[in-house]
């Protein structure tokens, strides 16, 4: 879980562009509808010894967000630590490469085009079984996803 600091908050604020998409003429200013645009090239990067997570949207990037969205890359032959999320479920969509993903006591082979839903509180982790980095879209059902795990 990321820790808050003014430096991180400033970095998060510079990550995205907030746009007013539509406004109900009868609505107050506080009820306007906003959208968020981010890019992998400007996302908030969280590097690890096994790869990187690039955060594109969450409650820090956009205080009005109701989910967390990112892209994770796990380098060939590497794995992320076994962990779980006590406050949300997670969806993983493999864009490139392949991995073996454990979910509690079961293991699944995932390749480009596969999606896995991970229930809240389920222990899981991914092992890159290919010769190239595995790239996955990760989505959480909370804007402030929490992570508990081994070696974190």
GROMACS .gro file of N, CA, C and O in nm, residues 14-106:
model
  372
   14UNK      N    1  -0.019   1.573  -1.079
   14UNK     CA    2   0.034   1.606  -1.211
   14UNK      C    3   0.018   1.493  -1.311
   14UNK      O    4   0.047   1.510  -1.427
   15UNK      N    5  -0.029   1.378  -1.267
   15UNK     CA    6  -0.038   1.260  -1.351
   15UNK      C    7  -0.152   1.267  -1.451
   15UNK      O    8  -0.142   1.216  -1.560
   16UNK      N    9  -0.263   1.327  -1.414
   16UNK     CA   10  -0.380   1.319  -1.499
   16UNK      C   11  -0.435   1.455  -1.533
   16UNK      O   12  -0.403   1.556  -1.471
   17UNK      N   13  -0.519   1.454  -1.634
   17UNK     CA   14  -0.587   1.574  -1.677
   17UNK      C   15  -0.735   1.556  -1.644
   17UNK      O   16  -0.795   1.456  -1.680
   18UNK      N   17  -0.792   1.648  -1.570
   18UNK     CA   18  -0.934   1.640  -1.535
   18UNK      C   19  -1.013   1.724  -1.635
   18UNK      O   20  -0.980   1.839  -1.660
   19UNK      N   21  -1.115   1.667  -1.693
   19UNK     CA   22  -1.196   1.737  -1.792
   19UNK      C   23  -1.342   1.742  -1.749
   19UNK      O   24  -1.395   1.644  -1.698
   20UNK      N   25  -1.406   1.853  -1.773
   20UNK     CA   26  -1.550   1.859  -1.752
   20UNK      C   27  -1.614   1.804  -1.879
   20UNK      O   28  -1.597   1.860  -1.986
   21UNK      N   29  -1.682   1.691  -1.867
   21UNK     CA   30  -1.738   1.624  -1.983
   21UNK      C   31  -1.879   1.675  -2.012
   21UNK      O   32  -1.915   1.700  -2.125
   22UNK      N   33  -1.958   1.687  -1.911
   22UNK     CA   34  -2.096   1.731  -1.929
   22UNK      C   35  -2.140   1.802  -1.803
   22UNK      O   36  -2.089   1.776  -1.695
   23UNK      N   37  -2.232   1.889  -1.817
   23UNK     CA   38  -2.284   1.956  -1.699
   23UNK      C   39  -2.433   1.974  -1.716
   23UNK      O   40  -2.480   2.022  -1.819
   24UNK      N   41  -2.507   1.930  -1.618
   24UNK     CA   42  -2.651   1.947  -1.617
   24UNK      C   43  -2.677   2.096  -1.589
   24UNK      O   44  -2.633   2.148  -1.486
   25UNK      N   45  -2.747   2.166  -1.679
   25UNK     CA   46  -2.768   2.310  -1.660
   25UNK      C   47  -2.834   2.343  -1.526
   25UNK      O   48  -2.809   2.448  -1.469
   26UNK      N   49  -2.914   2.252  -1.473
   26UNK     CA   50  -2.981   2.277  -1.347
   26UNK      C   51  -2.900   2.235  -1.226
   26UNK      O   52  -2.939   2.256  -1.112
   27UNK      N   53  -2.784   2.174  -1.248
   27UNK     CA   54  -2.703   2.123  -1.137
   27UNK      C   55  -2.615   2.232  -1.078
   27UNK      O   56  -2.575   2.326  -1.148
   28UNK      N   57  -2.585   2.218  -0.952
   28UNK     CA   58  -2.491   2.311  -0.890
   28UNK      C   59  -2.351   2.280  -0.938
   28UNK      O   60  -2.325   2.175  -0.997
   29UNK      N   61  -2.257   2.368  -0.912
   29UNK     CA   62  -2.118   2.346  -0.954
   29UNK      C   63  -2.062   2.217  -0.894
   29UNK      O   64  -1.981   2.151  -0.954
   30UNK      N   65  -2.104   2.181  -0.774
   30UNK     CA   66  -2.052   2.064  -0.706
   30UNK      C   67  -2.100   1.935  -0.772
   30UNK      O   68  -2.047   1.830  -0.746
   31UNK      N   69  -2.202   1.942  -0.856
   31UNK     CA   70  -2.258   1.822  -0.917
   31UNK      C   71  -2.209   1.801  -1.060
   31UNK      O   72  -2.258   1.713  -1.128
   32UNK      N   73  -2.115   1.880  -1.105
   32UNK     CA   74  -2.068   1.864  -1.243
   32UNK      C   75  -2.001   1.728  -1.260
   32UNK      O   76  -1.949   1.669  -1.166
   33UNK      N   77  -2.001   1.679  -1.381
   33UNK     CA   78  -1.945   1.548  -1.412
   33UNK      C   79  -1.804   1.568  -1.468
   33UNK      O   80  -1.786   1.643  -1.564
   34UNK      N   81  -1.706   1.501  -1.408
   34UNK     CA   82  -1.568   1.514  -1.453
   34UNK      C   83  -1.517   1.380  -1.505
   34UNK      O   84  -1.562   1.274  -1.460
   35UNK      N   85  -1.425   1.385  -1.595
   35UNK     CA   86  -1.358   1.264  -1.645
   35UNK      C   87  -1.209   1.281  -1.618
   35UNK      O   88  -1.160   1.391  -1.599
   36UNK      N   89  -1.137   1.169  -1.617
   36UNK     CA   90  -0.994   1.170  -1.595
   36UNK      C   91  -0.925   1.104  -1.713
   36UNK      O   92  -0.967   0.998  -1.757
   37UNK      N   93  -0.821   1.167  -1.764
   37UNK     CA   94  -0.741   1.109  -1.872
   37UNK      C   95  -0.599   1.092  -1.821
   37UNK      O   96  -0.539   1.186  -1.770
   38UNK      N   97  -0.546   0.971  -1.831
   38UNK     CA   98  -0.408   0.945  -1.793
   38UNK      C   99  -0.341   0.864  -1.904
   38UNK      O  100  -0.406   0.817  -1.996
   39UNK      N  101  -0.211   0.848  -1.892
   39UNK     CA  102  -0.135   0.775  -1.992
   39UNK      C  103  -0.029   0.689  -1.922
   39UNK      O  104   0.023   0.729  -1.818
   40UNK      N  105   0.002   0.575  -1.980
   40UNK     CA  106   0.107   0.491  -1.923
   40UNK      C  107   0.238   0.567  -1.915
   40UNK      O  108   0.314   0.551  -1.819
   41UNK      N  109   0.264   0.654  -2.010
   41UNK     CA  110   0.390   0.729  -2.010
   41UNK      C  111   0.399   0.830  -1.896
   41UNK      O  112   0.508   0.865  -1.853
   42UNK      N  113   0.286   0.877  -1.846
   42UNK     CA  114   0.288   0.975  -1.737
   42UNK      C  115   0.230   0.920  -1.607
   42UNK      O  116   0.220   0.992  -1.508
   43UNK      N  117   0.191   0.792  -1.606
   43UNK     CA  118   0.135   0.731  -1.486
   43UNK      C  119   0.236   0.728  -1.371
   43UNK      O  120   0.356   0.747  -1.390
   44UNK      N  121   0.185   0.702  -1.253
   44UNK     CA  122   0.269   0.695  -1.133
   44UNK      C  123   0.332   0.556  -1.126
   44UNK      O  124   0.263   0.456  -1.109
   45UNK      N  125   0.464   0.550  -1.142
   45UNK     CA  126   0.535   0.422  -1.145
   45UNK      C  127   0.578   0.379  -1.005
   45UNK      O  128   0.632   0.458  -0.929
   46UNK      N  129   0.552   0.251  -0.975
   46UNK     CA  130   0.596   0.190  -0.849
   46UNK      C  131   0.689   0.075  -0.886
   46UNK      O  132   0.643  -0.034  -0.921
   47UNK      N  133   0.821   0.098  -0.886
   47UNK     CA  134   0.916  -0.006  -0.926
   47UNK      C  135   0.941  -0.108  -0.814
   47UNK      O  136   0.940  -0.072  -0.695
   48UNK      N  137   0.962  -0.232  -0.853
   48UNK     CA  138   0.994  -0.342  -0.762
   48UNK      C  139   1.109  -0.421  -0.823
   48UNK      O  140   1.139  -0.405  -0.941
   49UNK      N  141   1.170  -0.511  -0.747
   49UNK     CA  142   1.278  -0.593  -0.803
   49UNK      C  143   1.226  -0.693  -0.906
   49UNK      O  144   1.303  -0.745  -0.985
   50UNK      N  145   1.097  -0.719  -0.910
   50UNK     CA  146   1.037  -0.813  -1.004
   50UNK      C  147   0.972  -0.746  -1.125
   50UNK      O  148   0.933  -0.811  -1.220
   51UNK      N  149   0.956  -0.612  -1.122
   51UNK     CA  150   0.891  -0.542  -1.232
   51UNK      C  151   0.843  -0.405  -1.189
   51UNK      O  152   0.901  -0.342  -1.101
   52UNK      N  153   0.732  -0.360  -1.246
   52UNK     CA  154   0.679  -0.227  -1.216
   52UNK      C  155   0.527  -0.227  -1.226
   52UNK      O  156   0.470  -0.298  -1.309
   53UNK      N  157   0.464  -0.146  -1.141
   53UNK     CA  158   0.321  -0.118  -1.155
   53UNK      C  159   0.310   0.029  -1.192
   53UNK      O  160   0.372   0.115  -1.129
   54UNK      N  161   0.233   0.059  -1.295
   54UNK     CA  162   0.205   0.196  -1.334
   54UNK      C  163   0.060   0.225  -1.302
   54UNK      O  164  -0.030   0.164  -1.359
   55UNK      N  165   0.038   0.315  -1.206
   55UNK     CA  166  -0.098   0.350  -1.165
   55UNK      C  167  -0.152   0.458  -1.256
   55UNK      O  168  -0.088   0.562  -1.277
   56UNK      N  169  -0.270   0.433  -1.312
   56UNK     CA  170  -0.333   0.528  -1.404
   56UNK      C  171  -0.453   0.598  -1.340
   56UNK      O  172  -0.488   0.709  -1.380
   57UNK      N  173  -0.517   0.533  -1.245
   57UNK     CA  174  -0.628   0.596  -1.175
   57UNK      C  175  -0.650   0.528  -1.041
   57UNK      O  176  -0.646   0.405  -1.031
   58UNK      N  177  -0.668   0.609  -0.939
   58UNK     CA  178  -0.705   0.562  -0.805
   58UNK      C  179  -0.749   0.685  -0.725
   58UNK      O  180  -0.759   0.794  -0.781
   59UNK      N  181  -0.776   0.668  -0.599
   59UNK     CA  182  -0.824   0.779  -0.518
   59UNK      C  183  -0.724   0.890  -0.497
   59UNK      O  184  -0.763   1.002  -0.466
   60UNK      N  185  -0.594   0.863  -0.513
   60UNK     CA  186  -0.493   0.969  -0.502
   60UNK      C  187  -0.483   1.048  -0.632
   60UNK      O  188  -0.465   1.169  -0.630
   61UNK      N  189  -0.490   0.978  -0.743
   61UNK     CA  190  -0.481   1.045  -0.873
   61UNK      C  191  -0.607   1.126  -0.900
   61UNK      O  192  -0.602   1.237  -0.949
   62UNK      N  193  -0.722   1.067  -0.869
   62UNK     CA  194  -0.851   1.133  -0.889
   62UNK      C  195  -0.937   1.108  -0.766
   62UNK      O  196  -0.986   0.998  -0.746
   63UNK      N  197  -0.955   1.208  -0.680
   63UNK     CA  198  -1.031   1.189  -0.557
   63UNK      C  199  -1.176   1.143  -0.580
   63UNK      O  200  -1.240   1.094  -0.488
   64UNK      N  201  -1.226   1.159  -0.701
   64UNK     CA  202  -1.362   1.115  -0.731
   64UNK      C  203  -1.368   0.973  -0.786
   64UNK      O  204  -1.476   0.919  -0.810
   65UNK      N  205  -1.254   0.909  -0.806
   65UNK     CA  206  -1.250   0.773  -0.861
   65UNK      C  207  -1.316   0.676  -0.763
   65UNK      O  208  -1.306   0.692  -0.642
   66UNK      N  209  -1.378   0.574  -0.818
   66UNK     CA  210  -1.441   0.471  -0.736
   66UNK      C  211  -1.374   0.335  -0.754
   66UNK      O  212  -1.419   0.235  -0.699
   67UNK      N  213  -1.266   0.333  -0.833
   67UNK     CA  214  -1.190   0.210  -0.859
   67UNK      C  215  -1.042   0.245  -0.869
   67UNK      O  216  -1.006   0.362  -0.871
   68UNK      N  217  -0.959   0.142  -0.879
   68UNK     CA  218  -0.816   0.159  -0.905
   68UNK      C  219  -0.785   0.088  -1.036
   68UNK      O  220  -0.834  -0.023  -1.060
   69UNK      N  221  -0.703   0.150  -1.120
   69UNK     CA  222  -0.670   0.096  -1.252
   69UNK      C  223  -0.521   0.114  -1.275
   69UNK      O  224  -0.466   0.221  -1.250
   70UNK      N  225  -0.455   0.008  -1.322
   70UNK     CA  226  -0.312   0.018  -1.349
   70UNK      C  227  -0.266  -0.086  -1.449
   70UNK      O  228  -0.344  -0.168  -1.497
   71UNK      N  229  -0.138  -0.080  -1.477
   71UNK     CA  230  -0.073  -0.177  -1.565
   71UNK      C  231   0.047  -0.232  -1.489
   71UNK      O  232   0.127  -0.155  -1.435
   72UNK      N  233   0.058  -0.365  -1.482
   72UNK     CA  234   0.170  -0.427  -1.413
   72UNK      C  235   0.256  -0.502  -1.515
   72UNK      O  236   0.203  -0.564  -1.608
   73UNK      N  237   0.386  -0.492  -1.499
   73UNK     CA  238   0.481  -0.567  -1.580
   73UNK      C  239   0.566  -0.651  -1.486
   73UNK      O  240   0.624  -0.598  -1.390
   74UNK      N  241   0.571  -0.782  -1.512
   74UNK     CA  242   0.657  -0.872  -1.436
   74UNK      C  243   0.763  -0.924  -1.533
   74UNK      O  244   0.731  -0.978  -1.639
   75UNK      N  245   0.888  -0.903  -1.497
   75UNK     CA  246   1.000  -0.942  -1.585
   75UNK      C  247   1.009  -1.094  -1.599
   75UNK      O  248   0.966  -1.169  -1.510
   76UNK      N  249   1.068  -1.139  -1.709
   76UNK     CA  250   1.084  -1.282  -1.736
   76UNK      C  251   1.155  -1.351  -1.620
   76UNK      O  252   1.254  -1.299  -1.567
   77UNK      N  253   1.099  -1.463  -1.577
   77UNK     CA  254   1.159  -1.541  -1.468
   77UNK      C  255   1.135  -1.486  -1.329
   77UNK      O  256   1.182  -1.542  -1.231
   78UNK      N  257   1.062  -1.376  -1.317
   78UNK     CA  258   1.038  -1.313  -1.187
   78UNK      C  259   0.894  -1.339  -1.140
   78UNK      O  260   0.810  -1.383  -1.217
   79UNK      N  261   0.868  -1.306  -1.014
   79UNK     CA  262   0.734  -1.320  -0.958
   79UNK      C  263   0.710  -1.211  -0.855
   79UNK      O  264   0.803  -1.163  -0.792
   80UNK      N  265   0.584  -1.175  -0.840
   80UNK     CA  266   0.551  -1.080  -0.733
   80UNK      C  267   0.523  -1.159  -0.605
   80UNK      O  268   0.496  -1.279  -0.610
   81UNK      N  269   0.530  -1.096  -0.488
   81UNK     CA  270   0.507  -1.169  -0.362
   81UNK      C  271   0.361  -1.213  -0.348
   81UNK      O  272   0.270  -1.149  -0.399
   82UNK      N  273   0.342  -1.321  -0.275
   82UNK     CA  274   0.208  -1.370  -0.245
   82UNK      C  275   0.140  -1.267  -0.154
   82UNK      O  276   0.198  -1.221  -0.056
   83UNK      N  277   0.015  -1.231  -0.189
   83UNK     CA  278  -0.055  -1.125  -0.116
   83UNK      C  279  -0.206  -1.139  -0.132
   83UNK      O  280  -0.254  -1.223  -0.208
   84UNK      N  281  -0.279  -1.054  -0.062
   84UNK     CA  282  -0.425  -1.046  -0.080
   84UNK      C  283  -0.470  -0.902  -0.056
   84UNK      O  284  -0.394  -0.819  -0.006
   85UNK      N  285  -0.594  -0.874  -0.095
   85UNK     CA  286  -0.650  -0.740  -0.082
   85UNK      C  287  -0.774  -0.748   0.009
   85UNK      O  288  -0.876  -0.805  -0.031
   86UNK      N  289  -0.765  -0.694   0.132
   86UNK     CA  290  -0.875  -0.708   0.227
   86UNK      C  291  -0.996  -0.620   0.198
   86UNK      O  292  -1.103  -0.643   0.253
   87UNK      N  293  -0.981  -0.520   0.110
   87UNK     CA  294  -1.092  -0.427   0.088
   87UNK      C  295  -1.146  -0.426  -0.055
   87UNK      O  296  -1.227  -0.341  -0.089
   88UNK      N  297  -1.102  -0.520  -0.139
   88UNK     CA  298  -1.151  -0.517  -0.277
   88UNK      C  299  -1.120  -0.647  -0.351
   88UNK      O  300  -1.035  -0.724  -0.309
   89UNK      N  301  -1.190  -0.666  -0.462
   89UNK     CA  302  -1.153  -0.774  -0.552
   89UNK      C  303  -1.065  -0.714  -0.662
   89UNK      O  304  -1.057  -0.593  -0.677
   90UNK      N  305  -0.998  -0.803  -0.736
   90UNK     CA  306  -0.904  -0.759  -0.840
   90UNK      C  307  -0.936  -0.833  -0.969
   90UNK      O  308  -0.971  -0.951  -0.967
   91UNK      N  309  -0.923  -0.763  -1.081
   91UNK     CA  310  -0.936  -0.824  -1.213
   91UNK      C  311  -0.801  -0.807  -1.282
   91UNK      O  312  -0.743  -0.698  -1.280
   92UNK      N  313  -0.755  -0.914  -1.345
   92UNK     CA  314  -0.630  -0.911  -1.420
   92UNK      C  315  -0.660  -0.949  -1.564
   92UNK      O  316  -0.728  -1.048  -1.590
   93UNK      N  317  -0.611  -0.869  -1.658
   93UNK     CA  318  -0.624  -0.900  -1.800
   93UNK      C  319  -0.484  -0.902  -1.859
   93UNK      O  320  -0.412  -0.802  -1.853
   94UNK      N  321  -0.444  -1.015  -1.914
   94UNK     CA  322  -0.309  -1.030  -1.970
   94UNK      C  323  -0.307  -0.972  -2.111
   94UNK      O  324  -0.380  -1.018  -2.199
   95UNK      N  325  -0.222  -0.871  -2.131
   95UNK     CA  326  -0.209  -0.808  -2.262
   95UNK      C  327  -0.098  -0.871  -2.345
   95UNK      O  328  -0.107  -0.878  -2.467
   96UNK      N  329   0.010  -0.913  -2.276
   96UNK     CA  330   0.128  -0.964  -2.348
   96UNK      C  331   0.200  -1.062  -2.256
   96UNK      O  332   0.209  -1.041  -2.135
   97UNK      N  333   0.251  -1.170  -2.314
   97UNK     CA  334   0.327  -1.267  -2.237
   97UNK      C  335   0.238  -1.372  -2.172
   97UNK      O  336   0.123  -1.391  -2.211
   98UNK      N  337   0.295  -1.441  -2.072
   98UNK     CA  338   0.221  -1.546  -2.003
   98UNK      C  339   0.274  -1.560  -1.861
   98UNK      O  340   0.385  -1.519  -1.830
   99UNK      N  341   0.189  -1.618  -1.776
   99UNK     CA  342   0.228  -1.637  -1.637
   99UNK      C  343   0.150  -1.752  -1.576
   99UNK      O  344   0.048  -1.796  -1.629
  100UNK      N  345   0.201  -1.797  -1.463
  100UNK     CA  346   0.129  -1.893  -1.379
  100UNK      C  347   0.079  -1.811  -1.261
  100UNK      O  348   0.157  -1.743  -1.194
  101UNK      N  349  -0.051  -1.817  -1.238
  101UNK     CA  350  -0.109  -1.735  -1.132
  101UNK      C  351  -0.173  -1.825  -1.028
  101UNK      O  352  -0.259  -1.906  -1.059
  102UNK      N  353  -0.128  -1.811  -0.904
  102UNK     CA  354  -0.187  -1.888  -0.796
  102UNK      C  355  -0.303  -1.809  -0.736
  102UNK      O  356  -0.297  -1.687  -0.726
  103UNK      N  357  -0.406  -1.881  -0.698
  103UNK     CA  358  -0.523  -1.823  -0.635
  103UNK      C  359  -0.563  -1.917  -0.523
  103UNK      O  360  -0.614  -2.027  -0.548
  104UNK      N  361  -0.528  -1.878  -0.399
  104UNK     CA  362  -0.539  -1.967  -0.283
  104UNK      C  363  -0.461  -2.095  -0.313
  104UNK      O  364  -0.341  -2.088  -0.335
  105UNK      N  365  -0.525  -2.210  -0.320
  105UNK     CA  366  -0.453  -2.336  -0.342
  105UNK      C  367  -0.454  -2.384  -0.487
  105UNK      O  368  -0.407  -2.493  -0.516
  106UNK      N  369  -0.509  -2.304  -0.578
  106UNK     CA  370  -0.515  -2.343  -0.719
  106UNK      C  371  -0.417  -2.259  -0.801
  106UNK      O  372  -0.381  -2.149  -0.764
   0.00000   0.00000   0.00000
